[in-house]
Short mmCIF file of C-alpha atoms and ligand atoms in Angstrom, two decimals:
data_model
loop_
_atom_site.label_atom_id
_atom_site.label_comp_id
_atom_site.label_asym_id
_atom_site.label_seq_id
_atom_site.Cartn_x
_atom_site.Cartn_y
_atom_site.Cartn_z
CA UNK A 1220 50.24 64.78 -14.20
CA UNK A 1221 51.88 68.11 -13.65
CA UNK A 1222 49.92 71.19 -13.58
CA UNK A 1223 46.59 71.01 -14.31
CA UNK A 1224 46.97 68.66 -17.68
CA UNK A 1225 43.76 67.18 -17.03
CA UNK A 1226 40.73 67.97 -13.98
CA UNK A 1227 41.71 65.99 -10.85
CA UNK A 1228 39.48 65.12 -8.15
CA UNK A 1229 39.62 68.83 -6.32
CA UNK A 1230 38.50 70.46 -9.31
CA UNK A 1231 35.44 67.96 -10.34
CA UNK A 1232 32.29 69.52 -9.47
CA UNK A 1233 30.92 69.18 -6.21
CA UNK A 1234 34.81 68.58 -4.85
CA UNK A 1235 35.90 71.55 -3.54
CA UNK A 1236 36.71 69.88 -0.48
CA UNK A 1237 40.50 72.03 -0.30
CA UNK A 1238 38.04 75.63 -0.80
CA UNK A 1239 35.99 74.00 2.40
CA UNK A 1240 39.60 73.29 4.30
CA UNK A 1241 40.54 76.93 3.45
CA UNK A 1242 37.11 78.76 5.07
CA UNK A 1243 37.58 76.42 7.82
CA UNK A 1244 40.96 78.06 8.56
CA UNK A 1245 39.45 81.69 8.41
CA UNK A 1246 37.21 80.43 10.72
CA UNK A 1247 39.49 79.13 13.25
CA UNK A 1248 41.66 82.87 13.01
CA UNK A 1249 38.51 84.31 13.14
CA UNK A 1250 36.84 82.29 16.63
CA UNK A 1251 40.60 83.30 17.91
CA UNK A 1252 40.58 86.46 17.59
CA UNK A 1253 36.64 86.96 18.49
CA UNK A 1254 36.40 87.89 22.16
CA UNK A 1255 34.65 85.00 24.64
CA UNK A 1256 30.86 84.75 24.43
CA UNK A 1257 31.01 84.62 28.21
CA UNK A 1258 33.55 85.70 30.40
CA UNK A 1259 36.86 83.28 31.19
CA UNK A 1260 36.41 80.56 34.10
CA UNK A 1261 36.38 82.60 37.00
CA UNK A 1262 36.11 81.52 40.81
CA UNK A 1263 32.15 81.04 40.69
CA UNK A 1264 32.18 81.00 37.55
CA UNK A 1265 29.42 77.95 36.11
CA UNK A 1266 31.67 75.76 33.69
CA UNK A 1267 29.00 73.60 32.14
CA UNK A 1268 27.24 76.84 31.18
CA UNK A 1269 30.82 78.44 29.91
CA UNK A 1270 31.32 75.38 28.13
CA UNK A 1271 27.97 75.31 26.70
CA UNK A 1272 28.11 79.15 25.25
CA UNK A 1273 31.57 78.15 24.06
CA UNK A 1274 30.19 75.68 21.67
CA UNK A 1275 26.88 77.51 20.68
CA UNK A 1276 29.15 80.48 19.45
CA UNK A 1277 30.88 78.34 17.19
CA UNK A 1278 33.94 78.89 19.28
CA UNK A 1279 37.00 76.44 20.80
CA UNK A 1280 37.54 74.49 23.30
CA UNK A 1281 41.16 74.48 24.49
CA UNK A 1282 43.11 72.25 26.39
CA UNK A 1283 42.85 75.08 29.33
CA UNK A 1284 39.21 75.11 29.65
CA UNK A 1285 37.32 72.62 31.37
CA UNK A 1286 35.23 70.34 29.60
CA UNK A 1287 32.85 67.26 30.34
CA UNK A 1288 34.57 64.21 31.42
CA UNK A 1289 32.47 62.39 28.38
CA UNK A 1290 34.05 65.08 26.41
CA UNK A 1291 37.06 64.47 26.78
CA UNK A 1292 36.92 60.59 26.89
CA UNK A 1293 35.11 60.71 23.68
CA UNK A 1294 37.67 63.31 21.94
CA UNK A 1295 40.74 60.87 23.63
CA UNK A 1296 38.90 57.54 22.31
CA UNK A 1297 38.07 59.60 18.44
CA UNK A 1298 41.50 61.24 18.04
CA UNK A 1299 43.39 58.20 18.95
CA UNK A 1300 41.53 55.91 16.81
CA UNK A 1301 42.27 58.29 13.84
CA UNK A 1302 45.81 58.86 15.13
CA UNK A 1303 46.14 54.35 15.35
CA UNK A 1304 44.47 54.58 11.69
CA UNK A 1305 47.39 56.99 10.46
CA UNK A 1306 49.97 54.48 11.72
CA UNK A 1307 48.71 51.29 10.58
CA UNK A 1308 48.13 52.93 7.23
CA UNK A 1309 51.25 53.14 6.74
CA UNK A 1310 51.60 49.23 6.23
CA UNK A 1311 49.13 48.41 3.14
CA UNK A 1312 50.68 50.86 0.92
CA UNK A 1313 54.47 50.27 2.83
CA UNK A 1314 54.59 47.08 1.28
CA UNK A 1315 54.90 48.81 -2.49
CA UNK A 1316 57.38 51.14 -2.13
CA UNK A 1317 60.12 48.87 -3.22
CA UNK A 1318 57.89 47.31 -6.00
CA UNK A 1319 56.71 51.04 -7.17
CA UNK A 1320 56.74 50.86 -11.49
CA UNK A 1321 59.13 53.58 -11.31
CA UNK A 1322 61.85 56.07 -9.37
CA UNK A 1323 59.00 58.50 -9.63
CA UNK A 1324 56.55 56.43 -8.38
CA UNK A 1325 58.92 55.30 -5.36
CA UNK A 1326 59.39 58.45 -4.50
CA UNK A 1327 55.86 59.75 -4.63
CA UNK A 1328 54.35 56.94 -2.48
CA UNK A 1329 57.60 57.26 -0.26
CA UNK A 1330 56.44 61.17 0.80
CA UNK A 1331 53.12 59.50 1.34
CA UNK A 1332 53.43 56.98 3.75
CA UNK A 1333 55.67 59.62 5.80
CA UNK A 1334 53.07 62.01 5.56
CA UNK A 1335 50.89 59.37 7.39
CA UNK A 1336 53.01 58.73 10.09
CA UNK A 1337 53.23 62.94 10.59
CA UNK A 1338 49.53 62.64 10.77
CA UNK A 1339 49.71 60.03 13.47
CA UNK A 1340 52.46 62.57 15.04
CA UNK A 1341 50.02 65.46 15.18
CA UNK A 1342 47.53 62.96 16.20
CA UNK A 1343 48.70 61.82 18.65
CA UNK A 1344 49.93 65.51 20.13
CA UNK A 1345 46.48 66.54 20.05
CA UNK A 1346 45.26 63.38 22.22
CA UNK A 1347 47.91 64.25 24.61
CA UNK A 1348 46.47 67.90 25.38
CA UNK A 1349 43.66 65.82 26.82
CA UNK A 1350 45.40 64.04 29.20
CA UNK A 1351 46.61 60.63 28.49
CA UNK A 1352 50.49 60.54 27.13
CA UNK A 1353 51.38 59.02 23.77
CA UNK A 1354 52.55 55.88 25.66
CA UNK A 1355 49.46 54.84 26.88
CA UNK A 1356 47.91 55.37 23.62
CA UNK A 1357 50.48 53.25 21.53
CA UNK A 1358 49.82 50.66 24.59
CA UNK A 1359 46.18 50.42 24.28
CA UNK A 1360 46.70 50.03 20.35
CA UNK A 1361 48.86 47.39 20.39
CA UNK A 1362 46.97 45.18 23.32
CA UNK A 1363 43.96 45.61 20.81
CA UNK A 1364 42.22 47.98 23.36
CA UNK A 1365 41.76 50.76 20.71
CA UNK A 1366 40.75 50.27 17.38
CA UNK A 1367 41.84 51.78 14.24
CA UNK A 1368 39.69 52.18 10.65
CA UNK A 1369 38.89 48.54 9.58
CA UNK A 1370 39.92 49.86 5.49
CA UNK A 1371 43.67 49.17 6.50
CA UNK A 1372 43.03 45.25 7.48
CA UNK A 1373 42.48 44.21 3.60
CA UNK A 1374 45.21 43.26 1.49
CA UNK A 1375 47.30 45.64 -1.10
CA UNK A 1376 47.34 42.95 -3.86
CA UNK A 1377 48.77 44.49 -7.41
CA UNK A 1378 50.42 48.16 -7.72
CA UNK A 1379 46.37 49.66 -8.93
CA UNK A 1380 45.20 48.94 -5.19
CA UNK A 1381 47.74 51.70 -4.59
CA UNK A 1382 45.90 54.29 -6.57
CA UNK A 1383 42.84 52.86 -5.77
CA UNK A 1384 43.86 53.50 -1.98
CA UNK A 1385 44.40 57.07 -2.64
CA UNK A 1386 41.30 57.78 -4.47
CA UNK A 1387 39.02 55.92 -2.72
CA UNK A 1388 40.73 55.40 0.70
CA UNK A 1389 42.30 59.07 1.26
CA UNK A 1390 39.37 60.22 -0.54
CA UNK A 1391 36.89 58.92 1.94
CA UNK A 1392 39.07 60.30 4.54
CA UNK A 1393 38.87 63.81 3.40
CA UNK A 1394 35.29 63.81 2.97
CA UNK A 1395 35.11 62.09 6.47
CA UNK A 1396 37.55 65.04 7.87
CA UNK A 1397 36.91 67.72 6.07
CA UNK A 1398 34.19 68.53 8.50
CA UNK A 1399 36.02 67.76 11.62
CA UNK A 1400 38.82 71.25 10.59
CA UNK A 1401 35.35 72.81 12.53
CA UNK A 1402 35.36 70.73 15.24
CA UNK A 1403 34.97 72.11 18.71
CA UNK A 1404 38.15 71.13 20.12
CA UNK A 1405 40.94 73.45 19.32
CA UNK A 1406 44.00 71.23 19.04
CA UNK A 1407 41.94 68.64 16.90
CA UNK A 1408 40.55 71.57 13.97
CA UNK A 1409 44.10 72.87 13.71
CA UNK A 1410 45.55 69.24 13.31
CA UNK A 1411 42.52 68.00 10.49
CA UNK A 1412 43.41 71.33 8.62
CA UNK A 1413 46.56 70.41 7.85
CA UNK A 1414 46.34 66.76 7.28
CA UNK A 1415 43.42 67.42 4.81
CA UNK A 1416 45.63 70.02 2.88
CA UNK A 1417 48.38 66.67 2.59
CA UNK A 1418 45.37 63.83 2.14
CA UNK A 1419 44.22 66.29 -0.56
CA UNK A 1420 47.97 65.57 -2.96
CA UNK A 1421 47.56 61.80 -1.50
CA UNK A 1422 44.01 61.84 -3.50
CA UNK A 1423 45.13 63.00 -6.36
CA UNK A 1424 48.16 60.67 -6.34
CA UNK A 1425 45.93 57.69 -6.33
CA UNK A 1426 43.93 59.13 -8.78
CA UNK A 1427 46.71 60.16 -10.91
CA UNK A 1428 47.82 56.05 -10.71
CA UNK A 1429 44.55 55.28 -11.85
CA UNK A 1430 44.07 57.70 -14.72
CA UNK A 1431 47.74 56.56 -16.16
CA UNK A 1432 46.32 52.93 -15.83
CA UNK A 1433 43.03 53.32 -16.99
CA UNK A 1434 44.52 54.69 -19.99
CA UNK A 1435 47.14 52.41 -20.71
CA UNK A 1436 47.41 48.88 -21.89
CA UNK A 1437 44.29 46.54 -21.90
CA UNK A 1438 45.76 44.49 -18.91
CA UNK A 1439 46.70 47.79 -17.34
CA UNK A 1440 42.99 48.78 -17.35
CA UNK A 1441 41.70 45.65 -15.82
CA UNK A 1442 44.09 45.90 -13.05
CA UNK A 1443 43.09 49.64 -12.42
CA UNK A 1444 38.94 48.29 -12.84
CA UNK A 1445 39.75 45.17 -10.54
CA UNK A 1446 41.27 47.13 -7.99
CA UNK A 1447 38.52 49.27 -7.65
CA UNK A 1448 36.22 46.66 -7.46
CA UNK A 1449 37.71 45.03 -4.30
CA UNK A 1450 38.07 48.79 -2.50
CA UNK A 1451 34.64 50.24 -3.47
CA UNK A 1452 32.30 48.94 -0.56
CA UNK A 1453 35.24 48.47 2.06
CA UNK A 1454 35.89 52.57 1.39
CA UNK A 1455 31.61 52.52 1.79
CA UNK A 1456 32.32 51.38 5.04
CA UNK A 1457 34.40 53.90 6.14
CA UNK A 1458 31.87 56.09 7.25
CA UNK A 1459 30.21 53.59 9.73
CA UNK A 1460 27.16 51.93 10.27
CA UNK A 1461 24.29 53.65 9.07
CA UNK A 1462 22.97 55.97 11.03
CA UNK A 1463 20.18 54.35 12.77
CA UNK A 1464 23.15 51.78 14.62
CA UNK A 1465 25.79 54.63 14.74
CA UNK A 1466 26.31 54.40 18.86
CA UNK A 1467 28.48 58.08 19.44
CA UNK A 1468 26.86 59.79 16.81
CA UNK A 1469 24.08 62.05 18.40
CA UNK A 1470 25.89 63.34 21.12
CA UNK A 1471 28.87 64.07 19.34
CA UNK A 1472 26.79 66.18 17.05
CA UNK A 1473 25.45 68.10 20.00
CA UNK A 1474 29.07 68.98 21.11
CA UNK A 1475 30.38 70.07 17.43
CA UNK A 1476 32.58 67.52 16.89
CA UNK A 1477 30.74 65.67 14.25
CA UNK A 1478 28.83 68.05 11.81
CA UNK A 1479 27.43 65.56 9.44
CA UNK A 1480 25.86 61.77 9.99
CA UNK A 1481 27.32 58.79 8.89
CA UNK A 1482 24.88 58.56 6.07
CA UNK A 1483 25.74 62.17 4.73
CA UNK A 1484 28.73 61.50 4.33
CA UNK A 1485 28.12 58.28 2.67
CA UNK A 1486 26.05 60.26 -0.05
CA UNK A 1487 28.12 63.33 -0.32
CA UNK A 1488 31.39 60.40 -1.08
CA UNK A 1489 29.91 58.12 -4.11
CA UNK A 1490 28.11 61.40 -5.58
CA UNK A 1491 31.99 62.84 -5.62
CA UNK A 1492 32.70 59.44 -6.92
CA UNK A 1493 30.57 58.95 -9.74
CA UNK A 1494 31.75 62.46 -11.55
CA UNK A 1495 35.55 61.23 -11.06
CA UNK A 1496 35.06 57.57 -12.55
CA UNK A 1497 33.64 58.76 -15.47
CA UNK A 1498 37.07 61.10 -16.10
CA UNK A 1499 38.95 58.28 -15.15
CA UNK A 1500 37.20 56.07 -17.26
CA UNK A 1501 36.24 53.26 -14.84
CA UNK A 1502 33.33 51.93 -13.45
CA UNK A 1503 31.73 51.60 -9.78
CA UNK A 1504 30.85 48.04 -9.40
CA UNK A 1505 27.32 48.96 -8.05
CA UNK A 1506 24.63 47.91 -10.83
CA UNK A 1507 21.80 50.36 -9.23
CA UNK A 1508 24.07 53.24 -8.59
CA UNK A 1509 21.75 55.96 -10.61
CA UNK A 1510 21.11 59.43 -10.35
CA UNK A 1511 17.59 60.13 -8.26
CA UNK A 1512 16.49 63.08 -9.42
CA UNK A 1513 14.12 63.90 -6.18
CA UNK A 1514 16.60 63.66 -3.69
CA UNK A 1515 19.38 65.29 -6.22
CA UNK A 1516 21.85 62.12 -5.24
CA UNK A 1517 23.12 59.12 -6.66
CA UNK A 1518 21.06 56.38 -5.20
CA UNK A 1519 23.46 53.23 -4.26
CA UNK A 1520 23.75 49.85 -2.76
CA UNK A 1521 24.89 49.89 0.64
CA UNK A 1522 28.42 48.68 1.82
CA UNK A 1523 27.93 44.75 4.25
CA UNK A 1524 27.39 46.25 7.40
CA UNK A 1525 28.13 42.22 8.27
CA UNK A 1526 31.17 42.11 7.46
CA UNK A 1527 32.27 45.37 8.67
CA UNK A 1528 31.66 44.45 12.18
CA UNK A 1529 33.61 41.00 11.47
CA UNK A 1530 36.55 43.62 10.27
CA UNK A 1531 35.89 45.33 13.26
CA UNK A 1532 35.85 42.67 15.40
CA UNK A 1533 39.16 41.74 14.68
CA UNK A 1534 38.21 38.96 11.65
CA UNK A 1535 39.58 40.86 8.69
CA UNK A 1536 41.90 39.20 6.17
CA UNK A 1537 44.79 41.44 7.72
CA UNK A 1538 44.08 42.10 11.52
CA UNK A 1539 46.20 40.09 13.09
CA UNK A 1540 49.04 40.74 10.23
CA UNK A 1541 48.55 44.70 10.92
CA UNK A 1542 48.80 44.48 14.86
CA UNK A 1543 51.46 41.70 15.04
CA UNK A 1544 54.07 43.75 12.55
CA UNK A 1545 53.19 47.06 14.58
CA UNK A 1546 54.33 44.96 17.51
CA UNK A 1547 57.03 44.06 15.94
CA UNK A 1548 58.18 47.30 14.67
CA UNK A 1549 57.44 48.42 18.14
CA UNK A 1550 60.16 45.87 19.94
CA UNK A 1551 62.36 46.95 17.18
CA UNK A 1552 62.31 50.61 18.05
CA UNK A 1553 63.17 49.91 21.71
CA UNK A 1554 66.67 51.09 21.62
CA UNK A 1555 65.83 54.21 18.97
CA UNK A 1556 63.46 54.83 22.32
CA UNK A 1557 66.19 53.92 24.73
CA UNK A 1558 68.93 55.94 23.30
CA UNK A 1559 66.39 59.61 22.78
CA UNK A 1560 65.53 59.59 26.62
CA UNK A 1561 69.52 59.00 27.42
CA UNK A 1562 70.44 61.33 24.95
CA UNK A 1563 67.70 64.15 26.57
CA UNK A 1564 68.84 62.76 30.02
CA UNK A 1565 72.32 64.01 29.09
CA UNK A 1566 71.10 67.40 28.06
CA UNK A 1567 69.38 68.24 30.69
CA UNK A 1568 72.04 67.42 32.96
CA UNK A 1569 74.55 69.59 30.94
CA UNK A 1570 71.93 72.57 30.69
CA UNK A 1571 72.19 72.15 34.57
CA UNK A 1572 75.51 72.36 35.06
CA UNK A 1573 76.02 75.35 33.00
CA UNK A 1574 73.31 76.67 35.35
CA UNK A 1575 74.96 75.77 38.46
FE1 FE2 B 593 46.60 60.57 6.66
FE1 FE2 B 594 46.45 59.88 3.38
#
């Protein structure tokens, strides 16, 4: 799929997630550029009630101002969990690129995977403007002290699950992000725009697997129909618990940096769904998934919240595979580590003695 040979999943109605990503961008030049609603921490200045008018006027928070500790501790514990996510990602669909169908296809998912880990990168940049340096944060990950999304501990079984990842998996993402290229924290919008504008080609990639698939040989099709059988409810459960258990939720809606519940999302995903399988030609293994007229959504059967605390909890079919290879791959980047800081070491001491 080159060009626009057939609608892909930015132009089905409703989609228009990218045209959302794009006003969100305006609006970020735009809060820039406005002048303060109040004036600039001062001496004797109030900073709850500067931080307060900062976020009522739709405007950012930067790493200068001051901020709520709970602010910040919820912002480090969000964007690291989402940064962690972007890393361990990497691993499910890692596993294909040397059993990709084709050079093409190698090369496709090859750009993808690094785009994750350049996600992590930005992620991880922005967690460090709150405080807390990328060390501690790959620390905490790897003790099992942070978590990352619970999608990434189930298994990649046959090459669909890759385009089935993309779709559904990336796809869930962007709706999930999306809304966070408005959130109040500066450093966080300007990361989720660009990372939606890249999980917005790794959508369409998936999706691009799956129409090829779906439109191929008989046992083609059931692999493309069986792989989105086993990612349709773990994607579901993306988005949380609903929103009646979601713990952070309210709060983090008061301070901008969630702009939709758990639920909304939920909807606003399988109604995006629905009008994609039926280009692609597959079906969503939900027997009461129907269109309900009064509320002007697809009504659907809920993801097992059950299980996605198990996940959580660290009782996935891939947990302890995902964190023990990490480690690994940790241990086995010492000396790459080892040999940057000596190299920097060196530099700096040569930029000083051209000083002296
Ligand atoms: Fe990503
Ligand atoms: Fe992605």
């Amino acid at each position: 799929m080159y060009g626009n040979d057939f609608s892909g999943p930015e132009e089905a109605p409703g989609g228009g997630l990218l045209g959302e990503v794009e006003a969100a961008e305006t609006a970020l030049r735009e809060a820039a550029a406005r002048q303060r609603s109040s004036p600039a921490a001062e001496p004797g200045v109030d900073l709850a009630a500067y931080f307060t008018d900062v976020i009522a006027a739709d405007q950012k928070i930067e790493p200068r101002d001051w901020m709520p500790e709970a602010y910040r501790r919820t912002l480090i514990r969000q964007i690291a969990q989402h940064a962690h996510s972007e890393i361990i990602g990497m691993q499910p669909e890692g596993n294909w690129i040397s059993r990709a169908p084709s050079l093409k296809r190698k090369a496709i998912l090859l750009a993808k995977v690094q785009d994750e880990a350049g996600h992590g990168l930005y992620l991880y940049a922005a967690a460090e403007t709150l405080g807390i340096s990328r060390d501690e944060l790959v620390e905490l990950l790897l003790a099992g002290r942070q978590k990352y999304s619970s999608i990434f501990n189930y298994p990649t079984l046959t090459w669909a699950d890759v385009g089935a990842i993309g779709w559904l998996v990336d796809g869930a993402a962007i709706v999930n992000q999306v809304p966070l290229c408005r959130c109040s924290y500066g450093p966080y919008a300007r990361a989720m725009i660009r990372v939606c504008k890249e999980e917005s080609f790794h959508q369409r990639q998936g999706y691009e697997i799956l129409h090829t698939l779906s439109h191929g040989t008989e046992a083609q099709r059931a692999m493309a129909q069986d792989a989105i059988d086993r990612w349709w409810y773990p994607s579901l459960a993306m988005f949380g618990p609903p929103d009646g258990d979601s713990t952070h939720s309210e709060q983090s809606m008061a301070w901008k940096i969630k702009r939709f519940s758990n639920d909304e999302l939920r909807q606003r995903f399988v109604d995006m769904c629905v009008q994609q399988a039926e280009i692609l030609g597959v079906r969503i293994p939900d027997p009461d998934l129907r269109w309900n007229d009064e509320r002007q959504a697809y009504d659907f059967t809920q993801p097992d919240y059950d299980e996605l605390l198990r996940v959580i909890k660290g009782n996935g079919p891939c947990n302890r595979e995902r964190i023990a290879h990490r480690r690994r791959a940790h241990a086995d980047g010492a000396w790459v580590r080892d040999a940057a800081t000596a190299y920097a070491a060196k530099r700096a001491d040569q930029k000083e003695k051209v000083a002296a």
